[in-house]
Structures are given as structure tokens and as C-alpha cells.
Backbone as numpy.savetxt, mean C-alpha at the origin, in Angstrom:
# Nx Ny Nz CAx CAy CAz Cx Cy Cz
6.28 8.45 -8.83 5.78 8.28 -10.36 6.21 6.76 -11.21
5.63 6.29 -11.93 5.80 5.45 -12.69 6.12 5.31 -14.07
5.95 5.84 -14.62 6.50 5.65 -16.46 6.87 5.20 -17.20
5.86 4.11 -17.18 6.03 2.88 -17.76 4.54 1.88 -18.01
4.50 1.34 -19.22 3.11 0.79 -19.47 3.00 0.05 -18.64
3.87 -0.58 -17.71 3.62 -1.65 -16.75 4.80 -1.55 -15.50
4.07 -2.00 -14.23 5.24 -2.08 -13.33 5.45 -3.46 -12.37
6.53 -3.43 -12.07 7.04 -4.86 -11.05 8.16 -4.33 -10.68
7.97 -3.49 -9.51 8.94 -2.98 -8.70 9.01 -3.07 -7.04
10.17 -3.30 -6.35 9.55 -3.33 -4.97 10.66 -2.20 -4.60
10.93 -1.43 -3.23 11.52 -0.91 -2.49 11.59 -1.23 -1.29
12.08 -0.55 -0.44 12.62 -0.67 0.61 12.31 0.21 1.61
11.30 -0.02 2.50 10.99 1.61 3.35 11.66 0.87 4.77
12.22 2.13 5.42 13.35 1.95 6.65 12.33 2.64 7.24
11.48 1.46 8.30 10.56 1.93 9.53 11.45 1.72 10.72
11.80 3.12 11.35 12.33 2.93 12.87 11.70 2.55 13.75
10.37 2.25 13.77 9.43 2.26 14.86 9.47 0.75 15.46
9.22 1.39 16.91 9.26 -0.41 17.70 7.86 -1.15 17.64
6.61 -0.40 17.18 5.38 -1.45 17.51 5.02 -0.87 16.16
4.40 -1.88 15.22 3.87 -1.79 13.86 3.01 -0.70 13.41
3.41 -0.42 12.30 2.22 0.67 11.91 1.62 0.31 10.82
0.34 0.99 10.79 -0.69 0.73 9.40 -0.48 1.88 8.68
-0.35 1.96 7.35 -0.13 3.16 6.50 -1.23 3.50 6.21
-1.13 4.57 5.38 -2.19 5.53 4.29 -1.47 5.04 2.90
-2.49 4.28 1.88 -1.83 4.03 0.65 -2.40 5.27 -0.16
-2.21 5.79 -1.20 -2.77 6.23 -2.63 -2.47 5.86 -3.80
-2.94 4.94 -4.61 -2.58 4.78 -5.89 -3.45 5.53 -7.16
-2.75 6.36 -7.64 -3.32 7.19 -8.47 -3.07 6.54 -9.72
-4.16 6.54 -10.69 -4.28 6.09 -11.68 -3.53 7.00 -13.05
-3.64 6.14 -14.14 -4.03 5.06 -14.58 -3.19 3.99 -14.17
-4.10 3.05 -13.94 -3.42 1.48 -13.42 -4.61 0.56 -13.30
-4.42 -0.59 -13.58 -4.98 -1.69 -13.80 -4.15 -2.99 -13.32
-5.34 -4.16 -12.53 -4.44 -4.99 -12.00 -3.42 -4.66 -10.76
-3.53 -3.54 -10.09 -2.57 -3.20 -9.03 -2.85 -4.43 -7.98
-1.46 -4.62 -7.75 -1.11 -5.33 -6.29 -0.23 -4.63 -5.67
-0.46 -4.45 -4.41 0.83 -3.89 -3.22 1.14 -5.20 -2.09
2.42 -5.27 -2.24 2.31 -6.81 -1.53 3.79 -6.16 -0.59
3.83 -6.43 0.61 4.79 -6.33 1.78 5.42 -7.26 1.84
6.62 -7.94 1.16 7.06 -8.92 0.99 7.59 -9.47 2.40
7.67 -8.34 3.65 9.01 -8.62 4.66 7.31 -9.66 5.70
6.18 -9.42 5.63 5.17 -9.48 6.42 4.17 -10.76 5.24
4.32 -10.40 4.15 3.36 -11.37 3.56 1.89 -11.12 3.19
2.00 -9.75 3.73 0.55 -9.65 3.63 0.35 -8.54 2.22
-0.93 -8.56 1.13 -0.88 -7.96 0.32 -1.95 -7.50 0.06
-2.23 -6.20 -0.47 -3.49 -5.47 -1.44 -3.65 -5.72 -2.51
-4.57 -6.47 -2.92 -4.93 -6.87 -4.65 -6.26 -6.34 -5.00
-5.74 -5.47 -6.30 -7.08 -5.27 -6.97 -6.94 -5.82 -8.28
-6.77 -6.39 -8.66 -6.74 -7.86 -9.78 -8.52 -7.39 -10.26
-8.14 -7.07 -11.90 -9.60 -6.86 -12.56 -10.03 -5.48 -12.42
-9.40 -4.48 -11.59 -9.80 -3.42 -11.39 -9.06 -2.58 -12.36
-9.46 -1.39 -12.98 -8.72 -0.08 -13.63 -9.10 1.12 -13.06
-7.89 2.01 -12.36 -7.93 3.42 -11.83 -7.68 3.90 -13.13
-8.65 4.95 -12.93 -8.59 5.61 -14.23 -7.65 6.73 -14.12
-7.28 7.31 -15.29 -6.38 8.49 -15.16 -6.91 9.70 -14.18
-6.72 10.46 -13.45 -7.10 11.66 -12.98 -7.93 11.22 -11.48
-7.81 9.63 -11.13 -8.82 9.23 -10.32 -7.68 8.56 -9.20
-8.49 8.16 -7.95 -7.52 7.78 -7.12 -8.25 6.80 -6.19
-7.28 6.03 -5.48 -8.23 5.09 -4.32 -7.44 5.65 -3.08
-7.50 5.37 -2.02 -7.16 5.86 -0.99 -7.54 4.63 0.12
-6.03 4.18 0.54 -6.50 2.78 1.18 -5.96 3.20 3.20
-6.76 3.16 3.48 -6.56 3.31 5.20 -6.23 2.04 5.94
-5.36 1.56 5.96 -5.08 0.61 6.73 -5.08 0.75 8.57
-5.27 1.72 9.18 -5.07 2.25 10.11 -5.94 1.39 11.46
-5.75 1.07 12.34 -6.61 0.35 12.90 -8.01 1.31 13.42
-8.93 0.32 13.67 -10.21 1.17 13.52 -10.94 2.03 12.39
-9.77 2.02 11.32 -10.20 2.99 9.52 -10.64 1.84 8.47
-9.86 1.16 8.48 -10.04 -0.15 7.35 -11.12 0.35 6.03
-10.13 1.33 5.45 -11.27 1.54 4.20 -10.76 1.65 2.95
-11.47 1.31 2.03 -10.67 2.07 0.33 -11.50 2.80 0.10
-11.62 4.36 -0.73 -12.43 5.07 -1.02 -11.78 5.69 -2.33
-12.25 6.06 -3.26 -12.13 6.67 -4.51 -12.11 8.61 -4.15
-11.49 9.17 -5.64 -11.45 10.34 -5.49 -13.10 11.22 -4.83
-14.25 10.35 -5.30 -15.29 10.76 -5.47 -15.69 10.71 -3.31
-14.98 9.71 -2.79 -15.66 9.68 -1.68 -16.47 8.35 -1.60
-16.38 7.21 -3.18 -17.30 6.23 -2.78 -16.18 4.51 -2.64
-17.46 4.51 -1.32 -16.68 2.92 -0.89 -15.85 2.27 -2.47
-15.02 1.68 -2.25 -14.25 0.81 -3.30 -13.82 -0.53 -2.23
-13.85 -0.43 -1.00 -13.69 -1.82 -0.66 -13.59 -3.23 -1.12
-15.05 -3.36 -2.18 -15.76 -4.54 -2.36 -14.55 -4.73 -3.67
-13.91 -3.86 -4.28 -12.41 -3.95 -5.48 -11.81 -4.45 -5.04
-11.32 -4.86 -3.55 -10.71 -6.17 -3.43 -10.53 -7.33 -3.53
-9.64 -8.00 -3.83 -9.59 -9.23 -3.49 -9.87 -10.01 -2.31
-10.93 -11.16 -2.44 -10.80 -11.69 -1.35 -9.85 -12.56 -0.05
-8.46 -12.57 -1.08 -7.97 -13.21 -0.13 -6.72 -11.76 0.17
-6.70 -10.32 0.08 -6.38 -9.28 0.14 -6.55 -9.03 1.86
-5.33 -8.32 2.39 -4.74 -8.57 3.89 -5.69 -7.41 4.56
-6.59 -6.43 4.27 -6.68 -5.18 4.66 -7.02 -5.13 6.25
-7.17 -6.09 7.01 -7.68 -5.86 8.00 -6.07 -6.41 9.03
-5.32 -6.82 8.10 -3.67 -6.71 8.93 -2.74 -5.90 8.42
-2.53 -5.43 6.89 -1.32 -4.85 6.44 -1.03 -4.07 7.50
0.07 -4.13 7.10 1.25 -3.39 8.25 2.79 -3.07 7.69
3.47 -2.36 7.99 4.71 -2.02 8.58 5.46 -2.71 9.29
6.37 -3.91 9.31 6.73 -4.58 10.56 7.85 -3.84 11.38
7.87 -3.91 12.67 8.86 -2.87 13.55 10.37 -3.53 13.72
10.71 -2.67 14.25 12.10 -3.25 14.35 12.58 -4.27 15.45
13.40 -5.00 15.32 13.53 -5.92 16.09 15.17 -5.56 17.23
15.30 -5.97 18.60 16.35 -6.07 19.18 17.60 -5.61 18.62
18.12 -4.40 18.33 19.49 -4.08 17.59 19.57 -3.75 16.73
18.54 -3.49 15.95 18.15 -2.80 14.57 18.04 -1.34 14.90
18.70 -0.69 13.78 18.23 0.46 14.12 16.46 1.39 12.88
16.72 0.20 12.21 15.29 0.52 11.28 15.42 -1.38 11.13
14.02 -1.15 10.45 13.40 -2.73 10.09 13.20 -2.75 8.78
14.02 -3.21 7.69 13.47 -2.59 6.04 12.27 -3.65 5.95
11.32 -3.33 5.29 9.80 -3.82 4.80 10.42 -3.77 3.03
10.18 -4.38 2.11 10.36 -5.29 1.10 8.85 -4.39 0.64
8.51 -3.48 -0.01 7.28 -3.04 -0.35 7.16 -3.58 -1.98
6.45 -4.32 -2.26 6.74 -4.45 -4.37 5.65 -4.11 -4.38
5.65 -3.54 -5.77 3.70 -2.78 -6.34 4.22 -3.33 -7.86
2.85 -4.24 -7.80 2.57 -4.45 -9.71 1.29 -3.71 -10.22
1.72 -3.72 -11.87 0.19 -3.14 -11.85 0.48 -3.04 -13.93
-0.43 -2.81 -14.73 -0.58 -2.80 -16.07 -1.33 -1.40 -16.25
-0.70 -0.94 -17.61 -1.40 0.17 -17.85 -1.16 1.20 -17.39
-0.06 1.65 -16.81 0.60 3.15 -15.95 1.25 3.89 -16.88
1.20 4.49 -16.67 1.94 6.08 -17.46 2.40 6.77 -16.83
3.24 7.84 -16.96 4.01 8.92 -16.29 3.52 9.52 -15.04
1.80 9.34 -15.12 0.93 9.86 -13.99 0.58 9.18 -13.04
1.05 7.74 -13.09 0.69 6.70 -11.85 1.59 7.39 -10.64
1.13 6.77 -9.91 1.82 7.13 -8.91 1.13 6.40 -7.56
1.89 5.78 -6.97 1.87 5.10 -5.29 2.66 5.74 -4.55
1.92 5.80 -3.51 2.45 6.93 -2.41 2.04 6.28 -0.65
2.97 6.23 -0.26 2.86 5.54 1.41 2.95 6.31 2.25
2.15 6.55 3.00 2.48 7.62 4.24 2.22 6.41 5.36
2.81 7.14 6.43 2.80 6.34 7.54 3.56 6.98 8.77
2.81 6.70 10.52 3.86 7.48 11.63 4.68 6.35 12.03
5.96 6.60 12.60 6.33 5.82 12.80 5.77 5.48 14.86
5.81 4.62 15.11 5.12 4.33 16.55 6.23 3.20 17.32
5.87 3.60 18.61 7.31 2.92 19.69 6.35 2.67 20.14
6.89 1.42 21.11 6.42 0.81 21.99 7.12 1.69 23.46
6.27 1.81 24.32 6.38 2.58 25.59 5.71 1.99 26.71
6.50 2.32 27.94 5.82 1.62 29.00 5.58 2.82 30.30
């Protein structure tokens, strides 16, 4: 939960996989102008000019072959993403040789948030195999 009228926070997601993973993200309103940036990869999901109302949410599926944005009613909201968003490539970077995990710095920004506002990020750890 956010609990403030605006948010500009970064968290570190420790990803143990050896292959990139494409997360599922849920933005639960209220929030306006939400931007989610993976500062490790430079990729972002930008909802500038969009308000997600209290009680509504946007589900962002960045998995390969899915790439979608829908609201709580199941309506397609992909057009709400700014043109320079990275829905096609947004991912968590995998660990490199010798690392136990790869730290992905995820930054969330937005306005008009309350204690009900949430940003949830879910992913599967994926591994390279032979």
C-alpha cells in the first residue's frame, strides 16, 4: 500500500533466475499519472494523464505472447499507455555469473494516491537449461 497523496519510491526486487522474466503487475487505484520504471533495464510503463479510480485496477501482463493491459471490468486499456512505454520488452533482468540474485530497482511514481493504492508485481523465476 502507498498511504500518501503522491508516490515516488524505489524498491529492489531480488531476482534469482538466470533467464529474464516478464512480470504481471496490478495497479490498484486511486492513482493518477502512474509510471513504473525498471531502473536496471531502463524500461518503463507510463500511464501519464490516466486516472485509475478507487476500487478499480489495471492488470498489466508483460509475459511473452500475452502483452496486455486490462481494467477490473476486463476492458482493454493498452491505449492508456504512453507511446514511449516498453510493454513489448518490460522484464526483470537475470542474474549474471557469480551473482546469487540480480537486483532490479523498480521505481513507482504517481499522484492522488491514498492508503488504498497498491502496486503488486508477481513473477516466476526462470532458469536457463541445457
